[in-house]
Structures are given as C-alpha cells and as structure tokens.
Amino acid sequence: MNVLWYMCAPDGHYPWKPEGSRTLDYGYYRQLAQAYDHLGYTGALFATGAHDVWVLAAALMPFTERMKFLCAVHPGVIAPTLLAKMAATMQEFSKGRTLLNIVSGDAKMMGAYGLTMSHDERYEMADEYLTIYNRIMAGESVTQKGKYFPTVGAKLALPVSDTITPPPLWFGGSSDKAIDVAAKHVDTYLSWGETPEQMDAKIRQVKARAAHYGRELNYGVRLYVIVRRTDEEAWAAAADMYDQMDAASIAGNQKFVGGTDSVGQRRMSAMHGGVKPDDLRDLEVAPNIWAGIGLVRPGPGSAIVGSPETVIRTLEAYQKVGIDTFILSGMPLLEEAYRFGELVLPKLDVTRDEAPKKKHFTWNTLFDRDLDAKVS
C-alpha cells in the first residue's frame, strides 16, 4: 500500500483553538519533511493551506531523499500549459517524486480565486483543463478554441515523454460530475474518510464509470488516525481531544462548511450532523472509525482509533474493498507521524522509493583513515 502523511497548516494538539495551535514556519516544515522521509512514508500531501504548495514542496525537496510530493492543484487558477511546465520541472528536479492532486474545491474556495462557476461547470472546466494538460504532458503541441482555455501552440520544451515521466494525477470528488472527470483523466481516485462500506459502494461506482472509458484506476482514502499501544489508551486520547471541542469552535466550523456545494463535505458533515453528543462513542460510525474530528475541522473528519493491531485491521478492511492508498495524519503532525511510523508503519507493506545507499564507517576505518592522514 501507499501511506502518505499530511503537510499543511493548521497544526497543534487542538488546532481549532488559538491556544492549541502551533506555529508552522519553514523550520517546522523541514522537521516534518525529514521525519516523513526518515520514517519511510510513501510521501506527503501538500494540501491547500496558508502556504503555497509549490513553493513549499520545492523548498523542502533538498532535505528529502525518497518521499513523494503530492501537490494540490486547482484547475483554472493557472493555465494548463503553465501547470504542465511547473509539473515537468518539479518532476525533473525531484527525480520522479512528484504527484498532482487535482482539487476542484467548492464555490467559496474557488470564488476567492476569481472562479465564480456553478458546481457542475467547475467540473466541465476541469474536464477541458485536464484534457489539455494530459495532451501536453504526452508531448503533443496543442491548439484548440475551447470553451474555457483557448490555446495556441501549447507545447513543453522539456522532453517529458523521453526522459521525464509525467506526474501521476490524483483526484477527489463525490458527485456524478466529479466521478466522470476522475474516470476519464486521473490515475488515483481519492475520497475523504468514509467507512469501508461506503467506500465499497463508491469504488464500484467509479470503477463502472472508468470501465466506460476503458480505464482502470487506483483508489485512496484520507483519514486521521489516533493510535496508542492499547485501544483504551487510543480512545482516551480521542476523549482528550473531544473535551477540547468547545461550542464556539464547533459552531465556527459548522458555519464555515454550511451551505457548501461540495458533495464530499456534505457526506462528511452527515456523519455527525454538527452536534456533539455527551458520549464520544456515539460518533463511532463504523468499528474503530470516529467522526468527531469533523465537528471542528472541515474536509475529512473521521479517524481510525485504536491499538496498532486495531488500526492495521481497519486498514485491511479498506484494502478489501479496493483501497491501496492511505493519506493519514494526526495532531500534532510531527509527534503522531513518529507514533504511527514506529507503532504501525513497520508492520505494513508500504510502497516507497529506495533511499540512496550511504557508506557506513566503523570506528576502525575512521581510525585507519586518521592514521593514514598523519603518516602522509
């Protein structure tokens, strides 16, 4: 399987509250990247946040050796020709470690970038956008009138088809329009943290649509994880977070996600209904899957909670319905990356690039080298 961790603000023990948040600066991001690389994660999701993902990923690239960079891209914010150039450059400089996560967002997010389109029109635009992008990355020269992107003589100077593999495309979206775009264009279909049963139904739907276009996709899910040495300790950690979910934080987040035209967000919100019950286990929507985080955080709001054995058993339940990619995170990112990386990751068959072999020195070789230097 592929196991990626998260790389985005906000962070902290309780990042929905100012006093529970942690400052994320370049030095902290370097710590995160080096930790993910050292622990052996497949890579990291550079999601939309306070910092620009391309600048951040490029700035962290020299401090890593094998982790992949899954960078969020909003169709229409930049031209498909420029995206192809950026992606090819990143792929060349990272030695093949670049991945692209295509995010159509919702009306509120995209409106801030000047894209005031309806839900369905955003996906029609994304369809045209990805068609152009894929043709350019295949080495074609593209000229077309197009509804959204009239293009004349778009072509890459870099020999992508010969020496640089085009970065694989990842994509998330739960509406019929989104699924159609994914089925036509991308390599990996992603979904926010729905239950294995819900993912089974969704994957069947996407597979059928992909088959219509003669294609096969990979599948992934974005989840939080709260792992401790025992189930009891893990649920105690979840309870500690739950205690910090005050009414103001819940109301603020529910106002933020309310009225969205994102089908995925509505499915996440339906898991808890914006209401905090007295018993946190009332939000256990499937065995060991807890929807409480969605009360205070937009986007994926569910977590796997339990011991390493429980977490692995739950990951295997997702695997059985066709999931091969997991984008995980915990709070805080650094400490929980180490916790998961030490308790769970070594027990998984994780896909990752091989780290460059380093020469190891013994005390004897170091002593001999020093002695030779003195003799000479």
Coordinates of C-alpha atoms in Angstrom, one line a residue:
M1 CA 0.0 0.0 0.0
N2 CA 0.9 3.7 -0.3
V3 CA 0.9 5.5 3.1
L4 CA 1.3 9.3 3.0
W5 CA 1.2 11.8 5.8
Y6 CA -0.1 15.3 5.8
M7 CA 1.8 18.6 5.2
C8 CA -0.3 21.6 5.9
A9 CA -1.4 24.2 8.4
P10 CA -3.1 24.3 10.9
D11 CA -1.3 22.0 13.4
G12 CA -1.1 21.5 17.1
H13 CA -2.7 19.4 19.8
Y14 CA -6.0 21.3 19.4
P15 CA -5.5 23.3 16.2
W16 CA -9.2 24.5 16.1
K17 CA -8.3 26.7 19.1
P18 CA -5.7 29.5 19.2
E19 CA -4.2 28.2 22.4
G20 CA -4.0 24.7 21.0
S21 CA -2.3 25.7 17.7
R22 CA 1.3 25.5 16.7
T23 CA 3.3 28.0 14.6
L24 CA 4.1 26.5 11.2
D25 CA 7.2 28.0 9.7
Y26 CA 9.9 26.9 7.3
G27 CA 11.9 25.3 10.1
Y28 CA 9.0 23.2 11.3
Y29 CA 8.1 22.1 7.8
R30 CA 11.7 21.0 7.4
Q31 CA 11.3 18.9 10.6
L32 CA 8.1 17.3 9.2
A33 CA 9.6 16.5 5.8
Q34 CA 12.7 15.0 7.2
A35 CA 10.7 12.9 9.7
Y36 CA 8.4 11.6 6.9
D37 CA 11.4 10.8 4.8
H38 CA 13.3 9.1 7.7
L39 CA 10.3 7.1 8.9
G40 CA 9.6 5.6 5.4
Y41 CA 6.3 7.1 4.4
T42 CA 5.5 6.9 0.7
G43 CA 5.2 10.7 0.7
A44 CA 3.2 13.7 1.9
L45 CA 0.1 15.5 0.8
F46 CA 0.8 19.2 0.3
A47 CA -2.8 20.4 0.7
T48 CA -4.3 23.8 0.2
G49 CA -3.4 26.0 3.2
A50 CA -1.7 29.1 4.4
H51 CA 1.5 28.4 2.3
D52 CA 1.7 27.9 -1.5
V53 CA 2.2 24.2 -2.1
W54 CA 4.6 24.6 -5.0
V55 CA 7.0 26.9 -3.2
L56 CA 6.8 24.8 0.0
A57 CA 7.4 21.5 -1.9
A58 CA 10.3 22.9 -3.8
A59 CA 11.8 24.4 -0.7
L60 CA 11.7 21.0 1.1
M61 CA 12.9 18.9 -1.8
P62 CA 16.6 19.2 -1.0
F63 CA 16.1 17.9 2.6
T64 CA 14.5 14.6 1.4
E65 CA 15.7 11.6 -0.5
R66 CA 12.7 9.3 -1.2
M67 CA 9.4 10.8 -0.1
K68 CA 6.9 11.8 -2.8
F69 CA 5.3 15.3 -3.1
L70 CA 1.6 15.2 -3.7
C71 CA 0.8 18.8 -4.5
A72 CA -2.7 20.2 -4.6
V73 CA -3.7 21.9 -7.9
H74 CA -6.9 23.9 -8.6
P75 CA -8.0 23.7 -12.2
G76 CA -8.4 27.1 -13.7
V77 CA -6.3 29.0 -11.2
I78 CA -3.3 28.7 -13.6
A79 CA -3.4 27.8 -17.2
P80 CA -3.0 24.1 -18.1
T81 CA 0.1 24.9 -20.1
L82 CA 1.8 26.6 -17.1
L83 CA 0.8 23.7 -14.9
A84 CA 2.5 21.2 -17.3
K85 CA 5.7 23.3 -17.2
M86 CA 5.6 23.5 -13.4
A87 CA 4.9 19.8 -13.0
A88 CA 7.6 18.7 -15.5
T89 CA 10.2 21.0 -13.8
M90 CA 9.2 19.6 -10.4
Q91 CA 9.3 16.1 -11.7
E92 CA 12.8 16.6 -13.2
F93 CA 14.3 18.2 -10.1
S94 CA 12.7 15.7 -7.7
K95 CA 13.9 12.8 -9.8
G96 CA 10.4 11.5 -10.4
R97 CA 8.9 12.1 -6.9
T98 CA 6.1 14.5 -7.9
L99 CA 2.3 13.7 -7.8
L100 CA -0.6 16.1 -8.5
N101 CA -3.8 16.2 -6.5
I102 CA -6.5 17.8 -8.6
V103 CA -8.9 19.7 -6.4
S104 CA -12.0 21.4 -7.8
G105 CA -13.0 22.8 -4.4
D106 CA -16.3 24.4 -3.6
A107 CA -17.9 27.7 -4.6
K108 CA -16.5 29.6 -1.6
M109 CA -12.9 28.4 -2.2
M110 CA -12.8 28.9 -5.9
G111 CA -14.6 32.2 -5.7
A112 CA -11.7 33.6 -3.8
Y113 CA -9.5 32.8 -6.9
G114 CA -12.0 34.6 -9.1
L115 CA -13.6 31.4 -10.5
T116 CA -17.3 32.1 -9.9
M117 CA -18.7 29.0 -11.5
S118 CA -21.5 26.6 -10.5
H119 CA -20.6 23.2 -9.2
D120 CA -21.2 21.3 -12.4
E121 CA -19.5 24.0 -14.5
R122 CA -16.3 23.7 -12.4
Y123 CA -16.1 20.0 -13.4
E124 CA -16.8 20.8 -17.0
M125 CA -14.0 23.2 -16.9
A126 CA -11.8 20.6 -15.1
D127 CA -12.5 18.2 -17.9
E128 CA -11.3 20.5 -20.6
Y129 CA -8.3 21.6 -18.4
L130 CA -7.1 18.0 -17.8
T131 CA -7.6 17.1 -21.4
I132 CA -5.2 19.9 -22.5
Y133 CA -2.8 19.1 -19.7
N134 CA -2.6 15.4 -20.5
R135 CA -2.0 16.1 -24.2
I136 CA 0.8 18.5 -23.4
M137 CA 2.4 16.0 -21.0
A138 CA 2.2 13.4 -23.7
G139 CA 4.4 15.6 -25.8
E140 CA 1.8 17.0 -28.2
S141 CA 1.5 20.5 -29.5
V142 CA -2.0 21.7 -28.6
T143 CA -4.1 24.2 -30.5
Q144 CA -7.8 24.5 -29.7
K145 CA -10.5 27.0 -29.4
G146 CA -12.0 25.5 -26.2
K147 CA -14.8 26.9 -24.1
Y148 CA -12.6 27.8 -21.1
F149 CA -9.0 27.6 -22.3
P150 CA -8.4 28.7 -25.9
T151 CA -4.9 27.5 -26.6
V152 CA -2.4 28.1 -29.5
G153 CA 0.7 26.0 -30.0
A154 CA 1.0 24.9 -26.4
K155 CA 4.0 22.6 -26.0
L156 CA 6.6 21.7 -23.5
A157 CA 10.3 22.4 -24.1
L158 CA 11.3 19.6 -21.7
P159 CA 11.3 16.2 -23.3
V160 CA 8.7 14.7 -20.9
S161 CA 7.8 11.7 -22.9
D162 CA 11.5 10.7 -23.3
T163 CA 13.2 11.4 -20.1
I164 CA 10.6 12.6 -17.6
T165 CA 7.6 10.5 -16.6
P166 CA 4.5 12.7 -16.3
P167 CA 3.5 13.0 -12.6
P168 CA 0.5 10.7 -11.8
L169 CA -2.8 12.5 -11.3
W170 CA -4.8 12.1 -8.1
F171 CA -8.4 13.4 -7.7
G172 CA -11.2 13.6 -5.2
G173 CA -14.9 14.3 -5.7
S174 CA -18.1 12.5 -4.8
S175 CA -20.6 14.0 -7.2
D176 CA -21.5 12.3 -10.5
K177 CA -19.7 15.1 -12.4
A178 CA -16.6 14.6 -10.3
I179 CA -16.6 10.9 -10.8
D180 CA -16.9 11.2 -14.5
V181 CA -13.9 13.6 -14.6
A182 CA -11.9 11.2 -12.5
A183 CA -12.8 8.2 -14.6
K184 CA -11.6 10.0 -17.8
H185 CA -8.4 11.5 -16.7
V186 CA -6.7 10.5 -13.4
D187 CA -4.7 7.6 -12.0
T188 CA -5.8 7.5 -8.4
Y189 CA -9.3 8.4 -7.1
L190 CA -9.4 9.7 -3.6
S191 CA -12.2 10.1 -1.1
W192 CA -12.5 11.7 2.3
G193 CA -12.7 9.4 5.3
E194 CA -15.9 7.4 4.7
T195 CA -16.4 4.0 6.1
P196 CA -15.2 0.8 4.3
E197 CA -18.8 0.0 3.5
Q198 CA -19.4 3.5 2.0
M199 CA -16.1 3.3 0.1
D200 CA -17.1 -0.1 -1.3
A201 CA -20.2 1.4 -2.9
K202 CA -18.3 4.5 -4.2
I203 CA -15.4 2.4 -5.7
R204 CA -17.9 0.3 -7.5
Q205 CA -19.5 3.4 -9.0
V206 CA -16.1 4.8 -10.0
K207 CA -14.9 1.5 -11.5
A208 CA -18.1 1.2 -13.6
R209 CA -17.6 4.8 -14.9
A210 CA -13.9 4.2 -15.6
A211 CA -14.7 1.0 -17.5
H212 CA -17.0 3.1 -19.7
Y213 CA -13.8 4.9 -20.8
G214 CA -11.7 1.7 -21.0
R215 CA -9.7 2.7 -18.0
E216 CA -8.7 1.3 -14.5
L217 CA -7.9 3.4 -11.5
N218 CA -6.2 3.1 -8.2
Y219 CA -8.1 4.1 -5.0
G220 CA -7.3 6.0 -1.9
V221 CA -8.8 7.4 1.3
R222 CA -7.9 10.4 3.5
L223 CA -8.2 9.7 7.3
Y224 CA -7.0 10.9 10.6
V225 CA -5.5 8.3 12.9
I226 CA -5.3 8.1 16.7
V227 CA -3.1 5.2 17.6
R228 CA -1.8 4.2 21.0
R229 CA -0.4 1.0 22.5
T230 CA -3.9 -0.2 23.5
D231 CA -7.5 0.5 22.4
E232 CA -8.2 2.0 25.8
E233 CA -5.3 4.5 25.5
A234 CA -6.3 5.4 22.0
W235 CA -9.9 6.2 23.0
A236 CA -8.6 8.1 26.0
A237 CA -6.6 10.3 23.6
A238 CA -9.7 10.8 21.5
A239 CA -11.6 11.8 24.6
D240 CA -8.9 14.4 25.5
M241 CA -9.4 15.9 22.0
Y242 CA -13.2 15.7 22.4
D243 CA -13.1 17.6 25.7
Q244 CA -11.4 20.5 23.9
M245 CA -14.1 20.8 21.3
D246 CA -16.0 23.7 22.8
A247 CA -19.3 25.1 21.5
A248 CA -17.7 28.2 19.8
S249 CA -15.2 26.0 17.8
I250 CA -17.9 23.7 16.7
A251 CA -20.2 26.5 15.7
G252 CA -17.5 28.3 13.8
N253 CA -16.6 25.2 11.8
Q254 CA -20.2 24.3 11.1
K255 CA -20.8 27.8 9.8
F256 CA -17.7 27.5 7.6
V257 CA -18.8 24.2 6.0
G258 CA -22.5 25.1 6.0
G259 CA -24.2 25.8 2.7
T260 CA -21.3 24.3 0.7
D261 CA -21.9 22.8 -2.8
S262 CA -19.2 20.2 -2.2
V263 CA -20.9 16.8 -2.1
G264 CA -17.9 15.3 -0.3
Q265 CA -18.2 17.8 2.5
R266 CA -21.9 17.2 2.9
R267 CA -21.2 13.5 3.2
M268 CA -18.7 14.2 5.9
S269 CA -21.0 16.6 7.8
A270 CA -23.8 14.0 7.7
M271 CA -21.6 11.7 9.9
H272 CA -22.1 13.9 12.9
G273 CA -24.8 16.4 12.0
G274 CA -22.9 19.3 13.7
V275 CA -24.0 18.0 17.1
K276 CA -21.7 17.0 19.9
P277 CA -23.2 14.1 22.0
D278 CA -22.2 13.5 25.6
D279 CA -20.6 10.2 24.7
L280 CA -17.9 10.5 22.1
R281 CA -18.5 6.8 21.1
D282 CA -21.9 7.9 19.8
L283 CA -19.9 9.2 16.8
E284 CA -18.2 5.9 16.1
V285 CA -19.8 5.5 12.6
A286 CA -18.2 2.1 12.0
P287 CA -16.0 -0.2 14.1
N288 CA -13.0 1.9 15.2
I289 CA -13.9 4.9 12.9
W290 CA -14.8 8.0 14.8
A291 CA -16.4 11.1 13.1
G292 CA -15.7 13.5 16.0
I293 CA -13.0 15.5 14.3
G294 CA -15.4 16.7 11.7
L295 CA -17.1 18.8 14.3
V296 CA -14.2 21.2 14.4
R297 CA -12.3 20.6 11.2
P298 CA -13.5 21.0 7.5
G299 CA -12.8 18.3 5.0
P300 CA -12.0 14.8 6.1
G301 CA -13.4 14.5 9.6
S302 CA -13.1 10.9 10.6
A303 CA -10.3 9.0 12.4
I304 CA -9.2 5.4 12.9
V305 CA -8.9 4.9 16.7
G306 CA -7.2 2.0 18.4
S307 CA -4.1 0.0 19.1
P308 CA -1.6 -0.9 16.3
E309 CA -3.4 -4.2 15.8
T310 CA -6.8 -2.4 15.6
V311 CA -5.5 0.2 13.2
I312 CA -4.0 -2.4 10.9
R313 CA -7.2 -4.5 11.0
T314 CA -9.1 -1.4 9.9
L315 CA -6.7 -0.5 7.2
E316 CA -7.1 -4.1 5.9
A317 CA -10.9 -3.6 5.9
Y318 CA -10.3 -0.7 3.5
Q319 CA -7.9 -2.8 1.4
K320 CA -10.5 -5.5 1.0
V321 CA -12.8 -3.1 -0.8
G322 CA -10.0 -1.9 -3.1
I323 CA -8.2 0.9 -1.3
D324 CA -4.4 0.8 -1.9
T325 CA -3.5 4.4 -0.8
F326 CA -4.0 6.0 2.6
I327 CA -3.3 9.6 3.3
L328 CA -3.2 9.9 7.1
S329 CA -2.5 12.4 9.8
G330 CA -2.7 13.0 13.5
M331 CA -2.5 16.0 15.8
P332 CA 0.2 17.2 16.2
L333 CA 1.6 16.2 12.8
L334 CA 5.2 15.6 13.9
E335 CA 4.6 13.6 17.1
E336 CA 1.8 11.5 15.6
A337 CA 3.9 10.8 12.4
Y338 CA 6.5 9.3 14.7
R339 CA 4.0 7.4 16.7
F340 CA 2.3 5.9 13.7
G341 CA 5.7 5.5 12.0
E342 CA 7.1 3.4 14.9
L343 CA 4.0 1.5 16.0
V344 CA 2.3 0.7 12.7
L345 CA 4.3 1.6 9.6
P346 CA 7.0 -1.1 10.1
K347 CA 4.2 -3.8 10.1
L348 CA 2.8 -2.6 6.7
D349 CA 3.9 -3.4 3.2
V350 CA 4.5 0.2 2.2
T351 CA 5.5 1.3 -1.3
R352 CA 8.3 3.8 -1.3
D353 CA 11.4 4.8 -3.2
E354 CA 14.6 3.3 -2.1
A355 CA 16.8 5.7 -0.2
P356 CA 20.3 6.3 -1.7
K357 CA 22.8 3.9 -0.1
K358 CA 25.1 5.5 2.3
K359 CA 28.6 4.4 3.1
H360 CA 28.9 3.3 6.7
F361 CA 32.1 3.7 8.7
T362 CA 33.3 1.7 11.6
W363 CA 35.5 3.0 14.4
N364 CA 38.4 1.0 12.9
T365 CA 38.0 2.5 9.4
L366 CA 37.8 6.0 10.9
F367 CA 40.9 5.3 13.0
D368 CA 42.8 4.0 10.0
R369 CA 41.8 7.0 7.9
D370 CA 43.0 9.3 10.6
L371 CA 46.3 7.4 11.0
D372 CA 46.9 7.4 7.2
A373 CA 46.5 11.2 7.2
K374 CA 49.0 11.6 9.9
V375 CA 51.5 9.3 8.2
S376 CA 51.2 11.2 4.9

